[in-house]
PDB file of C-alpha atoms in Angstrom:
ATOM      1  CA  UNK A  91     357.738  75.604 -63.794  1.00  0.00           C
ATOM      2  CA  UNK A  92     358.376  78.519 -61.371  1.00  0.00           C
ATOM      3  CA  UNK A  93     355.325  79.919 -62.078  1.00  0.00           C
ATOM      4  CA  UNK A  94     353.340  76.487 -61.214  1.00  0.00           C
ATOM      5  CA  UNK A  95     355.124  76.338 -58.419  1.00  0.00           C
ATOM      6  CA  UNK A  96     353.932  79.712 -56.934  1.00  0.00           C
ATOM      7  CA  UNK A  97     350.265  79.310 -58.017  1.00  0.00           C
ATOM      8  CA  UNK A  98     349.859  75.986 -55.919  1.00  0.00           C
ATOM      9  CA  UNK A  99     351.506  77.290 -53.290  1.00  0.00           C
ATOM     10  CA  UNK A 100     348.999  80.136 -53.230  1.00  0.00           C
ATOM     11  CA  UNK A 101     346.136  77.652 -53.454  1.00  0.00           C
ATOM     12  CA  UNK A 102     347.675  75.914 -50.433  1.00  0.00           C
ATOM     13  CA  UNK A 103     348.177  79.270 -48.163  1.00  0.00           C
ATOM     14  CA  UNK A 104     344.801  80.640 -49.315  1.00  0.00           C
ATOM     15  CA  UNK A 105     342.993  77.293 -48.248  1.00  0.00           C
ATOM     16  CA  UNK A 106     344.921  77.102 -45.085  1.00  0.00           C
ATOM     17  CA  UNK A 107     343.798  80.161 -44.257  1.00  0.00           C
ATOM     18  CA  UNK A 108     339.939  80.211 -45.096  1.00  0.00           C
ATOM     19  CA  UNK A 109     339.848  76.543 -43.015  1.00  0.00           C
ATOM     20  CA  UNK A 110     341.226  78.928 -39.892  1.00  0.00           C
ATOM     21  CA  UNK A 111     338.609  81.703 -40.657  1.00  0.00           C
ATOM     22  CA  UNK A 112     336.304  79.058 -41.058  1.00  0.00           C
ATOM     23  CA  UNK A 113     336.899  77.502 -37.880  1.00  0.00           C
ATOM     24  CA  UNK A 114     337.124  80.307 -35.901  1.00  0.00           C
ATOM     25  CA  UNK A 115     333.977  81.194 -37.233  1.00  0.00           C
ATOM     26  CA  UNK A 116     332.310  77.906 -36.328  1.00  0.00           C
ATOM     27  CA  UNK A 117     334.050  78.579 -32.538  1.00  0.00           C
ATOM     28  CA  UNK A 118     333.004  81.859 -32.510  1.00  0.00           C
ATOM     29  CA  UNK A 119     329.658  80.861 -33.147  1.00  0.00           C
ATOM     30  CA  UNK A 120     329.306  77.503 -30.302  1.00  0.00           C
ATOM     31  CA  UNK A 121     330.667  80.439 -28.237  1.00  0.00           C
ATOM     32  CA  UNK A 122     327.579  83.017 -28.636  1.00  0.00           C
ATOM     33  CA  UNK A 123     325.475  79.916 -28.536  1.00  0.00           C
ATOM     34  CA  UNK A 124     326.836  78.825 -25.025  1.00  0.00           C
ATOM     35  CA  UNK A 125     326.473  81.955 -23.351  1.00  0.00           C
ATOM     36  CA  UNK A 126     323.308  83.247 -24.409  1.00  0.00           C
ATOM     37  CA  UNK A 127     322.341  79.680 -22.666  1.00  0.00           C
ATOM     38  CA  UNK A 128     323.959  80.639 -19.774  1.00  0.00           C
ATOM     39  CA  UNK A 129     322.268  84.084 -19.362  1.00  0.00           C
ATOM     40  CA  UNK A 130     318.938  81.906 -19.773  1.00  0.00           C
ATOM     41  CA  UNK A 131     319.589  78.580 -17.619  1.00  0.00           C
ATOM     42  CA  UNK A 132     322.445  79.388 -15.291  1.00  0.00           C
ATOM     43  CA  UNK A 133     323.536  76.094 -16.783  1.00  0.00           C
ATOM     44  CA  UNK A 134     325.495  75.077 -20.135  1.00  0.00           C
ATOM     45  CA  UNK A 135     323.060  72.647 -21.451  1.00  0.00           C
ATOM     46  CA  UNK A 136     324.137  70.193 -24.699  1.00  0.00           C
ATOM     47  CA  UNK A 137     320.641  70.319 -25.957  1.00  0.00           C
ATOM     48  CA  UNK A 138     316.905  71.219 -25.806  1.00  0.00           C
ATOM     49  CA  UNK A 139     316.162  68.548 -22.949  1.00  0.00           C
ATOM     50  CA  UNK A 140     318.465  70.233 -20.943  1.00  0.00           C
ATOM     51  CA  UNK A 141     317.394  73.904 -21.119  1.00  0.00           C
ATOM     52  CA  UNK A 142     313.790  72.044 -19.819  1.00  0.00           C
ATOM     53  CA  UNK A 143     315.253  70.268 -17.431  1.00  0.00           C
ATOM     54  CA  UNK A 144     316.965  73.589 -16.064  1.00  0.00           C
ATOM     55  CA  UNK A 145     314.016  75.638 -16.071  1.00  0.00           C
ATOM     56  CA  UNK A 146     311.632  72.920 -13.941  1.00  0.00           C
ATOM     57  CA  UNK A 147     312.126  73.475 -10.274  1.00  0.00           C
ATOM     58  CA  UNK A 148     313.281  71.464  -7.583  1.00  0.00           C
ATOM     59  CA  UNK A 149     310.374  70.495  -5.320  1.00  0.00           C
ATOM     60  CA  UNK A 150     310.359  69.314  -1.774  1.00  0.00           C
ATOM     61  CA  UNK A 151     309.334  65.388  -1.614  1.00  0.00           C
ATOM     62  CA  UNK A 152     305.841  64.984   0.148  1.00  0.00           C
ATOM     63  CA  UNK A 153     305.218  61.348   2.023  1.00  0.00           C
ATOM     64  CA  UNK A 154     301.436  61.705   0.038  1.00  0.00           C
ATOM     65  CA  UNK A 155     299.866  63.490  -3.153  1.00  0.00           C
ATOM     66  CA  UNK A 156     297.321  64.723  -0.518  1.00  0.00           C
ATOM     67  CA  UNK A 157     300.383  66.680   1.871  1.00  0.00           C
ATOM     68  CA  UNK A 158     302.049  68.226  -1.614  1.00  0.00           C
ATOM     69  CA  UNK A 159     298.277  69.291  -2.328  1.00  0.00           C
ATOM     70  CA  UNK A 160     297.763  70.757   0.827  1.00  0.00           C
ATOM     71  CA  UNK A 161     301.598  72.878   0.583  1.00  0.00           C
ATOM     72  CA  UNK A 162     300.368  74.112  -2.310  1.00  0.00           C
ATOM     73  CA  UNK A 163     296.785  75.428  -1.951  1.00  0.00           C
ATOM     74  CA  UNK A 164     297.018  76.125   2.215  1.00  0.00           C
ATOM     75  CA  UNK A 165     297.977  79.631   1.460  1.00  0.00           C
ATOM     76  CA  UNK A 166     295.347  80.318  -1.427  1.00  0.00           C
ATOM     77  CA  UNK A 167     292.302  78.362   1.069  1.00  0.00           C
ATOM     78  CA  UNK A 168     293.502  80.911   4.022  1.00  0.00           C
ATOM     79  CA  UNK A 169     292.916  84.248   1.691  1.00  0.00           C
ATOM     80  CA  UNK A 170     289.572  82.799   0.767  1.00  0.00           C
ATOM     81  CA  UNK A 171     288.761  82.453   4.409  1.00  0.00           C
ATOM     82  CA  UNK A 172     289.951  85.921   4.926  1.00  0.00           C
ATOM     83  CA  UNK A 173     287.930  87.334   1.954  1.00  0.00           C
ATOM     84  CA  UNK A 174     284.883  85.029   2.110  1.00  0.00           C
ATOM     85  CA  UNK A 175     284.614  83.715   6.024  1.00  0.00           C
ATOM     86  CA  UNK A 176     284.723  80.020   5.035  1.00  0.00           C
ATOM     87  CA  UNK A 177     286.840  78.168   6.813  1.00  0.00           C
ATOM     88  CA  UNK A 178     290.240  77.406   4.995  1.00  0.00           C
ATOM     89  CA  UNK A 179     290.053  73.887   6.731  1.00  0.00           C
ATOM     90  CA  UNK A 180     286.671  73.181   4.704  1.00  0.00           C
ATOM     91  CA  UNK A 181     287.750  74.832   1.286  1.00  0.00           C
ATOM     92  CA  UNK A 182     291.185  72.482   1.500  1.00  0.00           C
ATOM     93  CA  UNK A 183     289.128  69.243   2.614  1.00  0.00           C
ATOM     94  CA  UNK A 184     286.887  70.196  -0.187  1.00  0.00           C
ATOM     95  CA  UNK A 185     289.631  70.611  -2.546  1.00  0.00           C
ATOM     96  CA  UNK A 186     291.371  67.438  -1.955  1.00  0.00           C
ATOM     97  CA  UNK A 187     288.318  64.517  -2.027  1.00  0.00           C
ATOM     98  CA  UNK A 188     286.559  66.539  -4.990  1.00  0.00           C
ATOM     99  CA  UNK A 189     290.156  66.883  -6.904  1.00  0.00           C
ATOM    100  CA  UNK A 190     291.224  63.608  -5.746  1.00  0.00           C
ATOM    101  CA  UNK A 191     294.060  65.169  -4.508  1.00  0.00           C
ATOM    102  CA  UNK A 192     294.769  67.895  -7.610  1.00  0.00           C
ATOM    103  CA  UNK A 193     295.056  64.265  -9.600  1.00  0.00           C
ATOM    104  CA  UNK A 194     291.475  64.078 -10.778  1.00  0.00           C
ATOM    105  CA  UNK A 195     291.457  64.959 -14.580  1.00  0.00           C
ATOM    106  CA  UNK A 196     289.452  68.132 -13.980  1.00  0.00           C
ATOM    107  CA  UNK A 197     291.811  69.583 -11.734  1.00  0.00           C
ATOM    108  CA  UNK A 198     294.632  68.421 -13.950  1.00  0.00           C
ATOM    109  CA  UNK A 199     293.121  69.675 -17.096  1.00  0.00           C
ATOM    110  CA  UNK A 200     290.930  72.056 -16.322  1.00  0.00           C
ATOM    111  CA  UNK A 201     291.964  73.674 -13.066  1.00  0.00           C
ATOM    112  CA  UNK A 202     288.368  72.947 -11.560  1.00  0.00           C
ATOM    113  CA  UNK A 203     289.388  71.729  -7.619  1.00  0.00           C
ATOM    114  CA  UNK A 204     285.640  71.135  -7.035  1.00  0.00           C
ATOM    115  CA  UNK A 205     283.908  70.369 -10.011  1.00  0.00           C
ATOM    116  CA  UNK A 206     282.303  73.346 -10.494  1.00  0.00           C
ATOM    117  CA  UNK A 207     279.401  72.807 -13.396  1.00  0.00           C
ATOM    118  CA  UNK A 208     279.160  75.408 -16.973  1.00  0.00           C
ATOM    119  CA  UNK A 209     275.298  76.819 -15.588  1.00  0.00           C
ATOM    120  CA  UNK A 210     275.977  80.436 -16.738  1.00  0.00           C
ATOM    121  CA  UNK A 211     279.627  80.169 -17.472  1.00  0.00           C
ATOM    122  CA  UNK A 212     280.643  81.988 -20.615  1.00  0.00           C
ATOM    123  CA  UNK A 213     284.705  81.158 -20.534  1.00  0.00           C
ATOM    124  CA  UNK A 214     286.404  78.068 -21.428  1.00  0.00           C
ATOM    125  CA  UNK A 215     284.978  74.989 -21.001  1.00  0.00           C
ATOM    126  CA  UNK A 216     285.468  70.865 -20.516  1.00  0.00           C
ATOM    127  CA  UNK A 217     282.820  67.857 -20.339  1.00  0.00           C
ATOM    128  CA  UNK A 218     283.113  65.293 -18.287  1.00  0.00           C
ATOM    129  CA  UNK A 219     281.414  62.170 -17.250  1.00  0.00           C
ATOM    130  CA  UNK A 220     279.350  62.628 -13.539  1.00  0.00           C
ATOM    131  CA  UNK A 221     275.970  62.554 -13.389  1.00  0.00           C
ATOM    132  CA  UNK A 222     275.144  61.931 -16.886  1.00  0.00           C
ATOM    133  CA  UNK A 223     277.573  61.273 -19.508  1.00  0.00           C
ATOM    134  CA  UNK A 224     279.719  64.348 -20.655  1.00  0.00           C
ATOM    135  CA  UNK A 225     278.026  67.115 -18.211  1.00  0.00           C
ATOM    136  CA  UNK A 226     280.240  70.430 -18.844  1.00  0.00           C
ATOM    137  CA  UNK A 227     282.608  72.015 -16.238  1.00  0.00           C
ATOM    138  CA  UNK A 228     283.846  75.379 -16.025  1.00  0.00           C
ATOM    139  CA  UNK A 229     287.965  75.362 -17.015  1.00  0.00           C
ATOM    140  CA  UNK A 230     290.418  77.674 -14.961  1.00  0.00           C
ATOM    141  CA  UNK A 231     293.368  79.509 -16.039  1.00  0.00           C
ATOM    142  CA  UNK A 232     294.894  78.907 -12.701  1.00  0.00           C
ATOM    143  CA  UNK A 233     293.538  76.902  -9.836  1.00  0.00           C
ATOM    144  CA  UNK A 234     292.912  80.191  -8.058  1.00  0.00           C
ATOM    145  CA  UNK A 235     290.357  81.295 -10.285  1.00  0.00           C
ATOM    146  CA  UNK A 236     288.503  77.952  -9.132  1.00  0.00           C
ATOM    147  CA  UNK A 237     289.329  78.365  -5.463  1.00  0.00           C
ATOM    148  CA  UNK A 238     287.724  81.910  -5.812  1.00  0.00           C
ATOM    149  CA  UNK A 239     284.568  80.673  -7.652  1.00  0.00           C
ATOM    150  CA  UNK A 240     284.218  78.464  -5.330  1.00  0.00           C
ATOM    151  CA  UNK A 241     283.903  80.758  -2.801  1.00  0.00           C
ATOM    152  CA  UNK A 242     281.635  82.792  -4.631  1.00  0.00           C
ATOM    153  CA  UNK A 243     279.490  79.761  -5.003  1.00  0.00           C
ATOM    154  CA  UNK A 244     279.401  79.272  -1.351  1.00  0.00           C
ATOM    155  CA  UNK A 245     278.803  83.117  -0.209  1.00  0.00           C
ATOM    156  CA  UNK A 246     276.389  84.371  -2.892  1.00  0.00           C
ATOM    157  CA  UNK A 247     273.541  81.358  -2.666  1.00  0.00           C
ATOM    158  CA  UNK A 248     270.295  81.661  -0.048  1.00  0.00           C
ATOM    159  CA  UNK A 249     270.683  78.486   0.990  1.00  0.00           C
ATOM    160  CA  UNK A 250     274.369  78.557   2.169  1.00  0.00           C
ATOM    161  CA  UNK A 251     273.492  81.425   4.086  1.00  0.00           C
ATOM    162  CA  UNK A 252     273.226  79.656   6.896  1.00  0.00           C
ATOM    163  CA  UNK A 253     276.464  78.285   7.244  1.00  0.00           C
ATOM    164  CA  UNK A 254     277.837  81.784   7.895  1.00  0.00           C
ATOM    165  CA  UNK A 255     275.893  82.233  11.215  1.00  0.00           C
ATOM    166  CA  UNK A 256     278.519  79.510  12.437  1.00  0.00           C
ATOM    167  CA  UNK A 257     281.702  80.367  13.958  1.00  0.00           C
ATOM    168  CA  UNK A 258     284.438  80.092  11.373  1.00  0.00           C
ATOM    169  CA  UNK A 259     286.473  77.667  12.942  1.00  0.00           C
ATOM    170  CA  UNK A 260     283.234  75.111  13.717  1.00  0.00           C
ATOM    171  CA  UNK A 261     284.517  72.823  10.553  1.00  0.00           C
ATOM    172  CA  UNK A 262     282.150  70.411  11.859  1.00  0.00           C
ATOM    173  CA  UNK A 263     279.420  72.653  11.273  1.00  0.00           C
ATOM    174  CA  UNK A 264     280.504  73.382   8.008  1.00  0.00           C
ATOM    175  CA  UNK A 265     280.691  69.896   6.788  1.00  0.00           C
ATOM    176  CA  UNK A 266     277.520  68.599   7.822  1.00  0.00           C
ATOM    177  CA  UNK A 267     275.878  72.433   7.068  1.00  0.00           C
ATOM    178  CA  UNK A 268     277.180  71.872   3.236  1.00  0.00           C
ATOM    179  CA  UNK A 269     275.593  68.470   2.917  1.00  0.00           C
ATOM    180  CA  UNK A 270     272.257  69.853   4.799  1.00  0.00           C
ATOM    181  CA  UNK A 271     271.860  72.763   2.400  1.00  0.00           C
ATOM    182  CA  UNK A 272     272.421  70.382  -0.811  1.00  0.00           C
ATOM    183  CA  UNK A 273     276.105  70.791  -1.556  1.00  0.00           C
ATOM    184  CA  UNK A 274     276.171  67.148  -1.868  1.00  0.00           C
ATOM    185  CA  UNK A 275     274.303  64.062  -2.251  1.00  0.00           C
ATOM    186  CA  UNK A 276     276.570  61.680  -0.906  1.00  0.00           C
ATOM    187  CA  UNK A 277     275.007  60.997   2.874  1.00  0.00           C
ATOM    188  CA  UNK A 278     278.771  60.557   4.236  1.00  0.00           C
ATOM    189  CA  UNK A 279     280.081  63.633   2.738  1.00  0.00           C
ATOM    190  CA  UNK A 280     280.394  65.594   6.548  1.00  0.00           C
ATOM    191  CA  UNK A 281     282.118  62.634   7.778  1.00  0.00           C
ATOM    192  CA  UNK A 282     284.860  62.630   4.916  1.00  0.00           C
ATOM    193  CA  UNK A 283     285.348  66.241   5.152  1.00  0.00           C
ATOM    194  CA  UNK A 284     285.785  66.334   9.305  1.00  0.00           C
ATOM    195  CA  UNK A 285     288.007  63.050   8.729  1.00  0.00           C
ATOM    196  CA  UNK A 286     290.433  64.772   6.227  1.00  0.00           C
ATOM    197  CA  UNK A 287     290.308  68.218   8.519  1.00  0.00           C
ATOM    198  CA  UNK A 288     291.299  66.044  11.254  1.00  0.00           C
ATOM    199  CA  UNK A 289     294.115  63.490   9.661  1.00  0.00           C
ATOM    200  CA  UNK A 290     296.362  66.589   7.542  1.00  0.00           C
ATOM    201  CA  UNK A 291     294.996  69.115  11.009  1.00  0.00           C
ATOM    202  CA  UNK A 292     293.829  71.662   8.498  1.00  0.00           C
ATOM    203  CA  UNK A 293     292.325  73.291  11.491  1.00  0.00           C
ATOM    204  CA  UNK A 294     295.788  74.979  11.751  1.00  0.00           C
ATOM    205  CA  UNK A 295     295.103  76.873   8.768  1.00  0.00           C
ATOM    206  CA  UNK A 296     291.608  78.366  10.409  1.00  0.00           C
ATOM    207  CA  UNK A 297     293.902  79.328  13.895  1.00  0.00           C
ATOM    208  CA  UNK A 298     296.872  80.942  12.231  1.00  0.00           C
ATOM    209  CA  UNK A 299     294.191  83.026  10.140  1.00  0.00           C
ATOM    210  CA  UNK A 300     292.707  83.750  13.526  1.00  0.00           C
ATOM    211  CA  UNK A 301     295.033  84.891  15.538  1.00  0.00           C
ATOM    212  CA  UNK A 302     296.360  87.504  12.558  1.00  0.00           C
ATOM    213  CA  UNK A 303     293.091  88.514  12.595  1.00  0.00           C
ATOM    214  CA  UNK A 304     290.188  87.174  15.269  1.00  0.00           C
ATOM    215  CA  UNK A 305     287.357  86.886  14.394  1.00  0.00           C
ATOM    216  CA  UNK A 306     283.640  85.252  14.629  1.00  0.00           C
ATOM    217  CA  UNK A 307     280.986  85.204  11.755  1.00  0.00           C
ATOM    218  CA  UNK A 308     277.779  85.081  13.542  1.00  0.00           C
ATOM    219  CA  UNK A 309     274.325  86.595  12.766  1.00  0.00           C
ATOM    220  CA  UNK A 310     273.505  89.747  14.927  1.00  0.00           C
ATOM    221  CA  UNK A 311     269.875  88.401  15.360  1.00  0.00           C
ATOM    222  CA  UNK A 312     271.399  84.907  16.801  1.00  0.00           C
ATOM    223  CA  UNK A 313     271.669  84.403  20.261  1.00  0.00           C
ATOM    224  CA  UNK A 314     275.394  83.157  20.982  1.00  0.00           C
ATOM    225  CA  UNK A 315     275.719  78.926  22.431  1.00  0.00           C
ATOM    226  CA  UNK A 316     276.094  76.170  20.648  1.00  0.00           C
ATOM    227  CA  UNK A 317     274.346  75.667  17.084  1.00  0.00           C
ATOM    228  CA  UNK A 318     272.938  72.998  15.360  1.00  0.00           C
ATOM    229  CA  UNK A 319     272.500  72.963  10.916  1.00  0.00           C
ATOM    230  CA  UNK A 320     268.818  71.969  10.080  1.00  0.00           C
ATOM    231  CA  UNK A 321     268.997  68.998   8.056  1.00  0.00           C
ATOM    232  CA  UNK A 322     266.538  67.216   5.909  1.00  0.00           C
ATOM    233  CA  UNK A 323     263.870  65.098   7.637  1.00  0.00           C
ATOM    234  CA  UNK A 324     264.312  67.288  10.894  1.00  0.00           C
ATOM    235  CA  UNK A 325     261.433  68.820  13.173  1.00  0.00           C
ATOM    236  CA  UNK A 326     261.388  71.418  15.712  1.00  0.00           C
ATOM    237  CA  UNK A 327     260.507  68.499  18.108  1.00  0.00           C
ATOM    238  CA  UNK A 328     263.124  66.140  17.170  1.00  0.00           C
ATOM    239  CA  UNK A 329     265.381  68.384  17.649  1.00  0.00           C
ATOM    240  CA  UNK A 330     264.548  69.165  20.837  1.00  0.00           C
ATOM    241  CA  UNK A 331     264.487  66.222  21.984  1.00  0.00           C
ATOM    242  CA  UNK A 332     268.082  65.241  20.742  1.00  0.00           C
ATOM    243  CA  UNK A 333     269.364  68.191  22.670  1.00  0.00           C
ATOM    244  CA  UNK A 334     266.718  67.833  25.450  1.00  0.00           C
ATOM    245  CA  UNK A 335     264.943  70.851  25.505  1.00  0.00           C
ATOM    246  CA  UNK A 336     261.571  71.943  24.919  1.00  0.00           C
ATOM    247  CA  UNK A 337     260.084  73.139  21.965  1.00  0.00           C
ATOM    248  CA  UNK A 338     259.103  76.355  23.414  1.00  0.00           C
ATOM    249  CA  UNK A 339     262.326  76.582  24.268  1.00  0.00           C
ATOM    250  CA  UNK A 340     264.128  76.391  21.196  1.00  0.00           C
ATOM    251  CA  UNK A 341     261.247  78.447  19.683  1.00  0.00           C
ATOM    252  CA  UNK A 342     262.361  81.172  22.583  1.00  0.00           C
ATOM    253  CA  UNK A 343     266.574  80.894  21.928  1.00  0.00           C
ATOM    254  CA  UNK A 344     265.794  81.394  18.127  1.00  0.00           C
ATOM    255  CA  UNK A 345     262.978  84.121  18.261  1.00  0.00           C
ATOM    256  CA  UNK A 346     261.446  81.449  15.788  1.00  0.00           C
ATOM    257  CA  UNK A 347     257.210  81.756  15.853  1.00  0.00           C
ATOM    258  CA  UNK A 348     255.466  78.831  14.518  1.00  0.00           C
ATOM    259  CA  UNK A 349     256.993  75.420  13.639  1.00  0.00           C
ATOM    260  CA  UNK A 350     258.598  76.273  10.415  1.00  0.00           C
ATOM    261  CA  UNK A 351     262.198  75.456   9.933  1.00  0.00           C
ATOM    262  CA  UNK A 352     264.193  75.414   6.958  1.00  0.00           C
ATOM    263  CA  UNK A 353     266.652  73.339   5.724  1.00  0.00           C
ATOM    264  CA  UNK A 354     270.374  74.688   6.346  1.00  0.00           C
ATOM    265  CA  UNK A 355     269.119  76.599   8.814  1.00  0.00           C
ATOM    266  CA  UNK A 356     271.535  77.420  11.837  1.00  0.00           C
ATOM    267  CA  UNK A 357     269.686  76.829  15.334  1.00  0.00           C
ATOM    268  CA  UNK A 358     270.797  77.821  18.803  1.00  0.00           C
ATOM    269  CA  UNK A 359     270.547  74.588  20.831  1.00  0.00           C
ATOM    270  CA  UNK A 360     272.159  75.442  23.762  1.00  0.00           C
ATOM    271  CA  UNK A 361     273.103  78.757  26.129  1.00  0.00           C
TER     272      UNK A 361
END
């Protein structure tokens, strides 16, 4: 009987004692778990959807998708202007009616701001319904990469050229120079571009690059005055007459011989 007794009572200390070992184990273990989520989150999170919830950041509320666009892109819009000469006002009015506000599903999925087509594009790639069904667009790693193509667009075709005789803060200009030299086809295109520049002031963004750094983009064989973008349809001689001159006149402030004018073409109208 004596020995019975001592055998359960062994069983009873030895099981007492692996249930402590086994929950200080178990403690021992939440413990690593907690801190190594500390070191990571700052926080002590009870599960996964809280580590994600941690690790999103706290963003300042915008009255508009368009002003939280416009926080957001201002600075990258004002190196491009510093880089490229086009005016950050333009490049952010651009950005927001062709990206519907960084909502549009290109911009969203793609990172294209301004629907930038494949052409010669050799990265990654979406299609898309524009013009014709399923047309492909060029996809971004970041949106930078399509603010910067953008400006590449812009600076490296002939028929832009023209646009960079103009002073870099004339966004008016610019907007109806883009839709003269076939940027788009939609006839009130300048008009939604100045009203957007006007509404959100994006014209700050051209000043504050200014005054770090002044400075005028103007052809050296252009007289100085005020300039007028060739558009389709016009003449020598209906443009003189909107700005009542002469044609030999405007012929004489643009050292232009002939009649020929081209379209995007940046003419001094006035000295």
């Amino acid at each position: 009987m004596k020995k019975i007794a001592v055998i359960v009572l062994g069983v009873l200390v030895f099981g007492c004692g692996a249930s402590k070992r086994s929950a200080q184990t178990q403690k021992d273990r939440d413990t690593t778990r907690v801190v190594i989520d500390k070191r990571t989150t700052g926080t002590t999170p009870t599960n996964t959807d809280a580590v994600k919830e941690a690790e999103v950041p706290k963003t300042t509320n915008y009255a508009s998708p368009t002003e939280a666009y416009i926080a957001q892109y201002s600075g990258i819009a004002q190196e491009e202007m510093k880089l490229y000469g086009i005016p950050a006002s333009i490049t952010l009015a651009q950005g927001i009616l062709e990206s519907g506000s960084g909502k549009g599903r290109l911009s969203v999925q793609a990172n294209n701001h301004f629907g930038i087509k494949c052409h010669e594009w050799t990265g990654e790639r979406i299609y898309h319904d524009d013009d014709r069904r399923q047309e492909c667009f060029r996809k971004y790693n970041h949106s930078k990469y399509s603010y910067r193509d953008h400006s590449l667009f812009l600076k490296e075709r002939k028929r832009y050229r023209g646009l960079f005789d103009l002073k870099i803060d004339d966004y008016k200009g610019w907007a109806r120079g883009l839709k003269a030299a076939g940027y788009a086809t939609d006839r009130k295109y300048p008009d939604k571009l100045i009203s957007l520049i006007e509404r959100y002031q994006l014209h700050r963004f051209d000043h504050e690059v200014m005054g770090a750094a002044p400075r005028t983009v103007v052809s050296s064989h252009v007289k100085t005055g005020a300039k007028y973008v060739v558009e389709k349809g016009d003449t020598l001689y209906s443009i003189s007459k909107k700005f009542n001159l002469t044609v030999e006149r405007l012929q004489q402030l643009n050292n232009i011989k002939g009649t020929t004018i081209d379209v995007g073409q940046v003419l001094v109208v006035n000295q």
